[in-house]
Amino acid sequence: MNNKRCINNLIEDEFGVIYDMVKKTIKDARKISNITEYSIREGTKIIGEGAFEGVCGLEKVNFPDSIEIIESYAFYECDDLRSINFNKGLTTIKNKAFYRCSNLEEIYLPEGLKNIDPVFIKECSETLSITIDQNNENLTSDEYFIYSKDKSIILMAIQNINNSNIEIQSNVIEIGSCAFLNNDYIEEIKLPETLKIIGNNAFDGCSYLQNIDFPQNLFSIGIGSFENSGLERVVITASVRKIGKFSFSSCKFLREICVESDNKDFKSVVGVLFSANLTKLISYPGGSGRKTYIVPDNVKSIVSGAFKGVENLQNIVFNENINEIDDWTFTNSHKLEKIKWSNSLKRIGKCAFVCCFGLKSIKFPESLIVIDESAFFMCDNLKFVSLRSKIKYIKKEAFLYCEELKITISKENNYFKVIKGVIYENRLDIVRE
């Protein structure tokens, strides 16, 4: 290698690629230009985060046996890469390492590979072919999926399964996190009776997935597992014991969430999902036609994201037990206009009402103490807010991009003052907006 310079253990080669010689890492290869093929230096172990991000013209990269780890975003948006053939030393490929390599059609995964992020290779060529070395002791694949070696866990769906109806084989017990993330083809999927776990964000963004029947052995539905999907109706089976937050958020066609009567942990009332004792509201169906919803008196808490992306809701009425609106609870509920607050309310969480464009005027209850970060971010039709004497914390960007907002604060409040529409902290005179 003809080195151009060596400073503080960093070497830049004749192509402008910077190596950290101590950590045996490629730090930055974004200066590469006017070459179609590049060979990584022997002895290099790590391709660093974003190292080749956005490099144009590069069609082929030669990897030495010494490469062990490819970090997140390493080849992000390398549009001209055609094929990847790793050598046997590779053990780990991290998040979005080959994300949006739009012409990548072929990738070979070696026998030593142990850990792959399920989003390492999304949004590549629709004809992408993935081959796993037959001697790999950790992974295997078929035409649709990459699995754990015993095929009990689906780790990821191979890029854009071009099939609207998928049937998963009977020995699968788990669908891993992000396995089908943003798959634009699937409309219906048949789950096996052996399935027990649906991982976090497993079907997030599957916008054409309309129907799914949960098996009788299903135990856990992960965080955000069907967020932004096209589901129209859901029936929670008796076996389900865990449902993560955001599981059915932003499902704009979802009319109702039902629960089988013998489920011991969850219950449905008028299509809304609750804990079995009805004290916790877990998820409100985004496609419900109701314009007004009154939170039942027995509800004491509302799960984060429960009303996220709801389509038609205009009015919400809280009972007097609600002392907190959790993070992201009403985000993107664009038509929400009126809120009847609980007089016990103490905190409004982070991003709780982001992009609620229908809100025009808010008079907070006397009990409110905290408005968290970005709580009303981009509520761009919000014109009037009245804060009361107990408000103590207004966190950064709480009302950012509410361009025509006028704020008033009770004279009895000792913590803030408003000068020409800007909120200041009384004691330290720090601008909070």
Short mmCIF file of C-alpha atoms in Angstrom, two decimals:
data_model
loop_
_atom_site.label_atom_id
_atom_site.label_comp_id
_atom_site.label_asym_id
_atom_site.label_seq_id
_atom_site.Cartn_x
_atom_site.Cartn_y
_atom_site.Cartn_z
CA MET A 1 0.00 0.00 0.00
CA ASN A 2 1.35 3.43 -0.92
CA ASN A 3 0.45 5.52 2.10
CA LYS A 4 -0.21 9.20 1.56
CA ARG A 5 0.14 10.05 5.23
CA CYS A 6 0.24 8.55 8.74
CA ILE A 7 -0.93 10.72 11.64
CA ASN A 8 -1.90 9.52 15.12
CA ASN A 9 -2.09 5.90 13.95
CA LEU A 10 -4.37 6.85 11.05
CA ILE A 11 -3.29 5.95 7.54
CA GLU A 12 -4.81 7.30 4.36
CA ASP A 13 -4.15 5.16 1.28
CA GLU A 14 -3.87 6.24 -2.36
CA PHE A 15 -7.68 6.00 -2.79
CA GLY A 16 -8.40 8.28 0.18
CA VAL A 17 -9.49 5.46 2.52
CA ILE A 18 -8.58 6.16 6.15
CA TYR A 19 -7.57 3.27 8.41
CA ASP A 20 -7.08 3.22 12.19
CA MET A 21 -4.05 0.97 12.51
CA VAL A 22 -4.47 0.38 16.25
CA LYS A 23 -8.10 -0.73 16.08
CA LYS A 24 -7.59 -2.30 12.62
CA THR A 25 -10.64 -0.40 11.40
CA ILE A 26 -11.64 1.41 8.23
CA LYS A 27 -12.71 4.79 9.56
CA ASP A 28 -13.74 6.62 6.39
CA ALA A 29 -13.82 5.59 2.74
CA ARG A 30 -16.11 8.30 1.45
CA LYS A 31 -13.37 9.98 -0.61
CA ILE A 32 -13.26 7.02 -3.01
CA SER A 33 -14.03 8.08 -6.57
CA ASN A 34 -13.45 6.94 -10.14
CA ILE A 35 -12.86 3.28 -9.26
CA THR A 36 -15.22 0.34 -9.60
CA GLU A 37 -13.33 -2.14 -7.40
CA TYR A 38 -11.58 -1.75 -4.04
CA SER A 39 -9.58 -4.29 -2.00
CA ILE A 40 -9.59 -3.81 1.77
CA ARG A 41 -6.19 -3.93 3.46
CA GLU A 42 -5.17 -7.36 4.85
CA GLY A 43 -5.40 -7.48 8.65
CA THR A 44 -8.39 -5.09 8.83
CA LYS A 45 -10.98 -6.41 11.30
CA ILE A 46 -13.73 -3.80 11.34
CA ILE A 47 -15.47 -1.71 8.71
CA GLY A 48 -16.56 1.30 10.74
CA GLU A 49 -19.95 2.93 11.03
CA GLY A 50 -20.85 4.74 7.81
CA ALA A 51 -17.36 4.13 6.39
CA PHE A 52 -18.44 3.75 2.72
CA GLU A 53 -21.76 5.59 3.05
CA GLY A 54 -22.97 7.03 -0.24
CA VAL A 55 -19.86 6.11 -2.26
CA CYS A 56 -20.71 6.22 -5.98
CA GLY A 57 -19.27 4.13 -8.76
CA LEU A 58 -17.98 1.35 -6.53
CA GLU A 59 -19.31 -1.97 -7.86
CA LYS A 60 -17.17 -4.51 -6.01
CA VAL A 61 -15.37 -4.69 -2.66
CA ASN A 62 -12.86 -7.45 -1.90
CA PHE A 63 -12.94 -8.51 1.74
CA PRO A 64 -9.93 -10.21 3.40
CA ASP A 65 -10.38 -13.16 5.79
CA SER A 66 -9.49 -10.84 8.68
CA ILE A 67 -12.78 -8.87 8.50
CA GLU A 68 -14.91 -9.73 11.55
CA ILE A 69 -17.43 -6.91 11.98
CA ILE A 70 -19.32 -4.63 9.61
CA GLU A 71 -20.75 -1.74 11.59
CA SER A 72 -24.07 0.07 11.10
CA TYR A 73 -24.53 2.05 7.86
CA ALA A 74 -21.12 0.86 6.60
CA PHE A 75 -22.28 0.69 2.94
CA TYR A 76 -25.48 2.73 3.28
CA GLU A 77 -26.76 3.94 -0.12
CA CYS A 78 -23.84 2.54 -2.12
CA ASP A 79 -26.06 2.46 -5.19
CA ASP A 80 -23.55 0.86 -7.56
CA LEU A 81 -22.63 -2.21 -5.50
CA ARG A 82 -23.62 -5.33 -7.44
CA SER A 83 -22.54 -8.32 -5.38
CA ILE A 84 -20.93 -9.09 -2.03
CA ASN A 85 -18.88 -12.19 -1.24
CA PHE A 86 -17.60 -12.31 2.33
CA ASN A 87 -14.72 -14.44 3.49
CA LYS A 88 -14.92 -16.83 6.40
CA GLY A 89 -13.75 -14.51 9.20
CA LEU A 90 -16.92 -12.41 9.28
CA THR A 91 -19.03 -12.87 12.46
CA THR A 92 -21.29 -9.78 12.68
CA ILE A 93 -23.24 -7.50 10.35
CA LYS A 94 -24.99 -4.60 12.09
CA ASN A 95 -28.02 -2.37 11.49
CA LYS A 96 -28.52 -1.02 7.94
CA ALA A 97 -24.98 -1.98 6.89
CA PHE A 98 -26.18 -2.43 3.27
CA TYR A 99 -29.42 -0.46 3.50
CA ARG A 100 -30.61 1.07 0.21
CA CYS A 101 -27.89 -0.45 -1.94
CA SER A 102 -30.42 -0.34 -4.73
CA ASN A 103 -28.49 -2.43 -7.28
CA LEU A 104 -27.22 -5.09 -4.90
CA GLU A 105 -28.46 -8.37 -6.37
CA GLU A 106 -26.34 -11.04 -4.72
CA ILE A 107 -24.81 -11.58 -1.30
CA TYR A 108 -22.96 -14.58 0.11
CA LEU A 109 -22.89 -15.05 3.91
CA PRO A 110 -19.96 -17.15 5.19
CA GLU A 111 -19.81 -20.10 7.56
CA GLY A 112 -18.55 -18.11 10.57
CA LEU A 113 -21.35 -15.52 10.56
CA LYS A 114 -23.23 -15.50 13.88
CA ASN A 115 -25.03 -12.19 14.22
CA ILE A 116 -27.04 -10.32 11.60
CA ASP A 117 -29.30 -7.37 12.16
CA PRO A 118 -32.65 -8.02 10.40
CA VAL A 119 -32.47 -4.61 8.74
CA PHE A 120 -28.91 -4.98 7.47
CA ILE A 121 -29.99 -5.28 3.83
CA LYS A 122 -33.41 -3.68 3.32
CA GLU A 123 -34.44 -1.69 0.23
CA CYS A 124 -31.99 -3.32 -2.18
CA SER A 125 -32.76 -4.87 -5.57
CA GLU A 126 -36.08 -6.69 -5.81
CA THR A 127 -34.21 -9.65 -7.31
CA LEU A 128 -31.74 -9.86 -4.42
CA SER A 129 -30.40 -13.37 -3.82
CA ILE A 130 -28.94 -14.35 -0.42
CA THR A 131 -26.85 -17.49 -0.04
CA ILE A 132 -25.67 -18.86 3.30
CA ASP A 133 -22.71 -21.21 3.44
CA GLN A 134 -23.97 -24.73 4.10
CA ASN A 135 -21.39 -25.14 6.89
CA ASN A 136 -22.71 -22.17 8.87
CA GLU A 137 -23.70 -23.48 12.31
CA ASN A 138 -25.92 -20.52 13.22
CA LEU A 139 -28.00 -19.62 10.18
CA THR A 140 -29.86 -21.20 7.30
CA SER A 141 -32.30 -20.01 4.64
CA ASP A 142 -34.87 -20.90 2.02
CA GLU A 143 -36.35 -18.82 -0.79
CA TYR A 144 -38.29 -16.61 1.64
CA PHE A 145 -36.48 -16.37 4.98
CA ILE A 146 -33.23 -16.43 6.92
CA TYR A 147 -33.67 -18.64 10.00
CA SER A 148 -31.80 -19.81 13.05
CA LYS A 149 -30.04 -23.08 12.17
CA ASP A 150 -32.88 -25.28 13.49
CA LYS A 151 -35.45 -23.10 11.65
CA SER A 152 -37.30 -22.35 14.89
CA ILE A 153 -36.77 -18.59 14.56
CA ILE A 154 -37.36 -16.44 11.47
CA LEU A 155 -34.65 -13.80 11.65
CA MET A 156 -35.61 -11.87 8.53
CA ALA A 157 -37.61 -12.08 5.34
CA ILE A 158 -35.48 -11.97 2.24
CA GLN A 159 -35.83 -8.65 0.47
CA ASN A 160 -39.38 -7.94 -0.71
CA ILE A 161 -40.99 -11.36 -0.85
CA ASN A 162 -42.93 -11.03 -4.09
CA ASN A 163 -45.91 -13.01 -2.83
CA SER A 164 -49.07 -11.58 -1.29
CA ASN A 165 -49.94 -14.72 0.67
CA ILE A 166 -47.29 -16.37 2.83
CA GLU A 167 -47.49 -19.53 4.90
CA ILE A 168 -44.88 -20.05 7.61
CA GLN A 169 -43.76 -23.61 8.22
CA SER A 170 -44.97 -25.47 11.28
CA ASN A 171 -41.78 -25.72 13.38
CA VAL A 172 -41.32 -21.92 13.74
CA ILE A 173 -41.81 -20.74 17.33
CA GLU A 174 -40.62 -17.13 16.96
CA ILE A 175 -40.74 -14.36 14.38
CA GLY A 176 -37.79 -12.13 15.19
CA SER A 177 -37.68 -8.37 15.64
CA CYS A 178 -38.09 -6.39 12.38
CA ALA A 179 -38.28 -9.65 10.38
CA PHE A 180 -40.87 -8.25 7.91
CA LEU A 181 -40.21 -4.55 8.47
CA ASN A 182 -41.69 -2.37 5.70
CA ASN A 183 -42.54 -5.32 3.44
CA ASP A 184 -44.77 -3.90 0.71
CA TYR A 185 -46.02 -7.16 -0.78
CA ILE A 186 -47.60 -9.22 1.97
CA GLU A 187 -51.39 -9.01 2.25
CA GLU A 188 -52.03 -12.13 4.29
CA ILE A 189 -49.78 -14.42 6.28
CA LYS A 190 -50.64 -17.79 7.80
CA LEU A 191 -48.98 -18.34 11.17
CA PRO A 192 -48.29 -21.88 12.42
CA GLU A 193 -49.82 -23.22 15.65
CA THR A 194 -46.29 -23.66 16.99
CA LEU A 195 -45.70 -19.88 17.04
CA LYS A 196 -45.23 -18.39 20.52
CA ILE A 197 -43.46 -15.07 20.01
CA ILE A 198 -43.88 -12.18 17.57
CA GLY A 199 -40.88 -9.89 18.02
CA ASN A 200 -40.64 -6.12 18.28
CA ASN A 201 -41.59 -4.33 15.02
CA ALA A 202 -41.87 -7.71 13.27
CA PHE A 203 -44.56 -6.47 10.83
CA ASP A 204 -44.11 -2.74 11.31
CA GLY A 205 -44.86 -0.89 8.08
CA CYS A 206 -46.47 -3.86 6.28
CA SER A 207 -49.03 -1.50 4.80
CA TYR A 208 -50.85 -4.13 2.70
CA LEU A 209 -51.13 -6.72 5.46
CA GLN A 210 -54.90 -6.79 5.96
CA ASN A 211 -55.57 -10.08 7.74
CA ILE A 212 -53.79 -12.21 10.29
CA ASP A 213 -55.04 -15.00 12.53
CA PHE A 214 -53.11 -15.47 15.74
CA PRO A 215 -52.51 -19.11 16.73
CA GLN A 216 -53.74 -20.63 19.98
CA ASN A 217 -50.20 -21.01 21.38
CA LEU A 218 -49.13 -17.40 20.84
CA PHE A 219 -47.72 -15.97 24.07
CA SER A 220 -46.14 -12.59 23.27
CA ILE A 221 -46.79 -9.75 20.79
CA GLY A 222 -43.81 -7.39 20.81
CA ILE A 223 -43.42 -3.62 20.91
CA GLY A 224 -44.59 -1.98 17.67
CA SER A 225 -45.10 -5.40 16.11
CA PHE A 226 -47.93 -4.31 13.74
CA GLU A 227 -47.46 -0.54 13.85
CA ASN A 228 -48.29 1.20 10.56
CA SER A 229 -49.70 -2.02 9.11
CA GLY A 230 -52.86 -2.42 7.02
CA LEU A 231 -54.69 -4.66 9.51
CA GLU A 232 -58.47 -4.22 9.56
CA ARG A 233 -59.46 -6.42 12.51
CA VAL A 234 -57.51 -8.22 15.23
CA VAL A 235 -58.54 -11.06 17.54
CA ILE A 236 -56.25 -11.65 20.52
CA THR A 237 -56.29 -15.35 21.37
CA ALA A 238 -56.68 -16.76 24.88
CA SER A 239 -53.01 -17.75 25.11
CA VAL A 240 -51.58 -14.23 24.72
CA ARG A 241 -50.01 -12.94 27.94
CA LYS A 242 -47.87 -10.02 26.73
CA ILE A 243 -48.65 -7.17 24.34
CA GLY A 244 -46.03 -4.47 23.91
CA LYS A 245 -46.75 -0.76 23.58
CA PHE A 246 -47.30 0.57 20.03
CA SER A 247 -48.26 -2.96 18.87
CA PHE A 248 -51.26 -1.66 16.89
CA SER A 249 -50.43 2.05 16.69
CA SER A 250 -51.04 4.01 13.48
CA CYS A 251 -53.11 1.22 11.90
CA LYS A 252 -55.48 3.53 10.05
CA PHE A 253 -57.75 0.74 8.77
CA LEU A 254 -58.04 -1.13 12.09
CA ARG A 255 -61.72 -0.96 13.09
CA GLU A 256 -61.59 -3.05 16.26
CA ILE A 257 -59.35 -5.09 18.51
CA CYS A 258 -61.15 -8.11 19.95
CA VAL A 259 -60.09 -10.51 22.72
CA GLU A 260 -61.23 -14.08 23.21
CA SER A 261 -63.39 -14.35 26.33
CA ASP A 262 -61.13 -16.81 28.15
CA ASN A 263 -58.00 -14.64 27.93
CA LYS A 264 -56.86 -13.93 31.51
CA ASP A 265 -54.76 -10.82 30.82
CA PHE A 266 -56.65 -8.70 28.30
CA LYS A 267 -60.16 -7.57 27.51
CA SER A 268 -61.86 -5.66 24.72
CA VAL A 269 -64.65 -3.13 25.18
CA VAL A 270 -66.28 -1.60 22.05
CA GLY A 271 -63.17 -2.59 20.09
CA VAL A 272 -60.67 -0.95 22.45
CA LEU A 273 -57.95 -3.08 24.07
CA PHE A 274 -57.60 -3.02 27.88
CA SER A 275 -55.91 -4.98 30.61
CA ALA A 276 -58.17 -7.69 32.04
CA ASN A 277 -59.14 -5.56 35.08
CA LEU A 278 -59.92 -2.61 32.78
CA THR A 279 -57.58 -0.25 34.64
CA LYS A 280 -55.13 0.14 31.74
CA LEU A 281 -56.08 1.29 28.25
CA ILE A 282 -53.58 -0.38 25.89
CA SER A 283 -54.65 0.39 22.33
CA TYR A 284 -57.41 2.29 20.56
CA PRO A 285 -58.15 1.11 16.99
CA GLY A 286 -56.87 3.68 14.52
CA GLY A 287 -59.65 3.13 12.00
CA SER A 288 -62.58 3.42 14.40
CA GLY A 289 -65.31 5.68 13.08
CA ARG A 290 -66.00 7.27 16.48
CA LYS A 291 -65.42 11.01 16.72
CA THR A 292 -65.69 11.17 20.52
CA TYR A 293 -64.25 8.80 23.09
CA ILE A 294 -64.85 8.97 26.84
CA VAL A 295 -62.18 7.14 28.80
CA PRO A 296 -64.02 4.79 31.20
CA ASP A 297 -63.99 5.74 34.89
CA ASN A 298 -62.11 2.60 35.95
CA VAL A 299 -59.09 3.38 33.72
CA LYS A 300 -56.09 4.59 35.73
CA SER A 301 -53.41 4.68 33.02
CA ILE A 302 -53.08 4.88 29.24
CA VAL A 303 -50.22 3.04 27.58
CA SER A 304 -47.72 5.00 25.50
CA GLY A 305 -48.87 5.22 21.87
CA ALA A 306 -52.41 4.02 22.64
CA PHE A 307 -54.02 6.71 20.42
CA LYS A 308 -51.08 7.25 18.06
CA GLY A 309 -52.17 7.82 14.46
CA VAL A 310 -55.91 7.55 15.16
CA GLU A 311 -57.83 8.66 12.06
CA ASN A 312 -61.24 10.03 13.07
CA LEU A 313 -61.09 10.95 16.75
CA GLN A 314 -61.98 14.61 17.37
CA ASN A 315 -62.83 14.72 21.08
CA ILE A 316 -61.29 12.92 24.05
CA VAL A 317 -62.66 13.01 27.60
CA PHE A 318 -60.38 11.85 30.43
CA ASN A 319 -61.68 10.58 33.74
CA GLU A 320 -60.41 11.96 37.04
CA ASN A 321 -58.05 9.02 37.63
CA ILE A 322 -55.72 9.96 34.78
CA ASN A 323 -52.69 11.76 36.24
CA GLU A 324 -50.34 11.33 33.27
CA ILE A 325 -50.48 11.37 29.48
CA ASP A 326 -47.59 9.10 28.53
CA ASP A 327 -45.01 9.68 25.78
CA TRP A 328 -46.28 9.56 22.16
CA THR A 329 -49.85 8.81 23.27
CA PHE A 330 -51.71 10.95 20.68
CA THR A 331 -48.93 11.58 18.13
CA ASN A 332 -50.30 12.06 14.59
CA SER A 333 -53.94 12.04 15.68
CA HIS A 334 -54.47 14.81 13.16
CA LYS A 335 -58.19 15.45 13.72
CA LEU A 336 -58.11 15.74 17.51
CA GLU A 337 -59.71 19.10 18.36
CA LYS A 338 -60.97 19.07 21.92
CA ILE A 339 -59.58 17.61 25.15
CA LYS A 340 -61.40 17.48 28.48
CA TRP A 341 -58.52 17.10 30.92
CA SER A 342 -58.50 15.26 34.21
CA ASN A 343 -58.25 17.55 37.19
CA SER A 344 -55.67 15.10 38.54
CA LEU A 345 -53.32 15.47 35.57
CA LYS A 346 -49.70 16.14 36.58
CA ARG A 347 -47.60 15.32 33.50
CA ILE A 348 -47.90 15.44 29.72
CA GLY A 349 -45.22 13.19 28.24
CA LYS A 350 -42.62 13.54 25.52
CA CYS A 351 -44.11 13.98 22.03
CA ALA A 352 -47.56 13.20 23.46
CA PHE A 353 -49.47 15.40 20.97
CA VAL A 354 -47.00 15.84 18.08
CA CYS A 355 -48.73 16.87 14.82
CA CYS A 356 -52.21 17.07 16.32
CA PHE A 357 -53.22 19.66 13.73
CA GLY A 358 -56.81 19.93 14.93
CA LEU A 359 -55.87 21.49 18.28
CA LYS A 360 -56.57 25.21 18.38
CA SER A 361 -56.95 26.18 22.03
CA ILE A 362 -55.87 24.49 25.28
CA LYS A 363 -56.61 25.44 28.86
CA PHE A 364 -54.60 23.14 31.09
CA PRO A 365 -55.89 22.02 34.49
CA GLU A 366 -54.57 23.57 37.69
CA SER A 367 -52.97 20.24 38.67
CA LEU A 368 -50.49 20.13 35.73
CA ILE A 369 -46.82 20.28 36.76
CA VAL A 370 -44.81 18.99 33.77
CA ILE A 371 -45.04 19.50 30.00
CA ASP A 372 -42.32 17.27 28.60
CA GLU A 373 -40.03 17.63 25.60
CA SER A 374 -41.74 18.25 22.24
CA ALA A 375 -45.15 17.53 23.78
CA PHE A 376 -47.02 19.75 21.28
CA PHE A 377 -44.37 19.87 18.57
CA MET A 378 -45.74 21.03 15.19
CA CYS A 379 -49.34 21.52 16.37
CA ASP A 380 -49.35 24.30 13.83
CA ASN A 381 -52.98 25.36 14.32
CA LEU A 382 -52.59 25.77 18.07
CA LYS A 383 -53.20 29.47 18.75
CA PHE A 384 -53.91 29.76 22.47
CA VAL A 385 -52.54 28.01 25.57
CA SER A 386 -53.37 28.84 29.16
CA LEU A 387 -50.91 27.65 31.84
CA ARG A 388 -51.84 27.59 35.51
CA SER A 389 -50.10 28.29 38.80
CA LYS A 390 -48.61 24.83 39.48
CA ILE A 391 -46.79 24.37 36.16
CA LYS A 392 -43.14 23.88 37.12
CA TYR A 393 -41.40 22.26 34.14
CA ILE A 394 -41.76 23.15 30.47
CA LYS A 395 -39.14 21.16 28.62
CA LYS A 396 -37.35 22.02 25.39
CA GLU A 397 -39.33 22.38 22.18
CA ALA A 398 -42.60 21.73 24.00
CA PHE A 399 -44.44 24.09 21.61
CA LEU A 400 -41.94 24.27 18.75
CA TYR A 401 -43.41 25.18 15.33
CA CYS A 402 -46.67 26.37 16.84
CA GLU A 403 -46.07 29.56 14.90
CA GLU A 404 -49.17 31.58 15.86
CA LEU A 405 -49.33 30.47 19.48
CA LYS A 406 -50.23 32.91 22.22
CA ILE A 407 -49.41 31.73 25.76
CA THR A 408 -50.73 33.06 29.03
CA ILE A 409 -49.57 32.04 32.51
CA SER A 410 -51.36 32.53 35.80
CA LYS A 411 -50.04 35.44 37.87
CA GLU A 412 -49.73 33.04 40.79
CA ASN A 413 -47.13 30.94 38.95
CA ASN A 414 -43.68 31.37 40.49
CA TYR A 415 -41.66 29.51 37.88
CA PHE A 416 -42.29 31.14 34.50
CA LYS A 417 -43.12 34.38 32.80
CA VAL A 418 -44.15 35.18 29.23
CA ILE A 419 -42.57 38.10 27.38
CA LYS A 420 -43.76 38.75 23.82
CA GLY A 421 -44.90 35.16 23.49
CA VAL A 422 -41.63 33.61 24.69
CA ILE A 423 -41.58 31.50 27.85
CA TYR A 424 -38.84 32.34 30.34
CA GLU A 425 -37.88 30.64 33.57
CA ASN A 426 -38.33 33.22 36.29
CA ARG A 427 -35.36 32.34 38.46
CA LEU A 428 -32.67 31.78 35.83
CA ASP A 429 -34.11 33.86 33.00
CA ILE A 430 -33.46 31.03 30.53
CA VAL A 431 -35.48 30.87 27.34
CA ARG A 432 -37.36 27.58 27.25
CA GLU A 433 -38.69 27.92 23.72
#
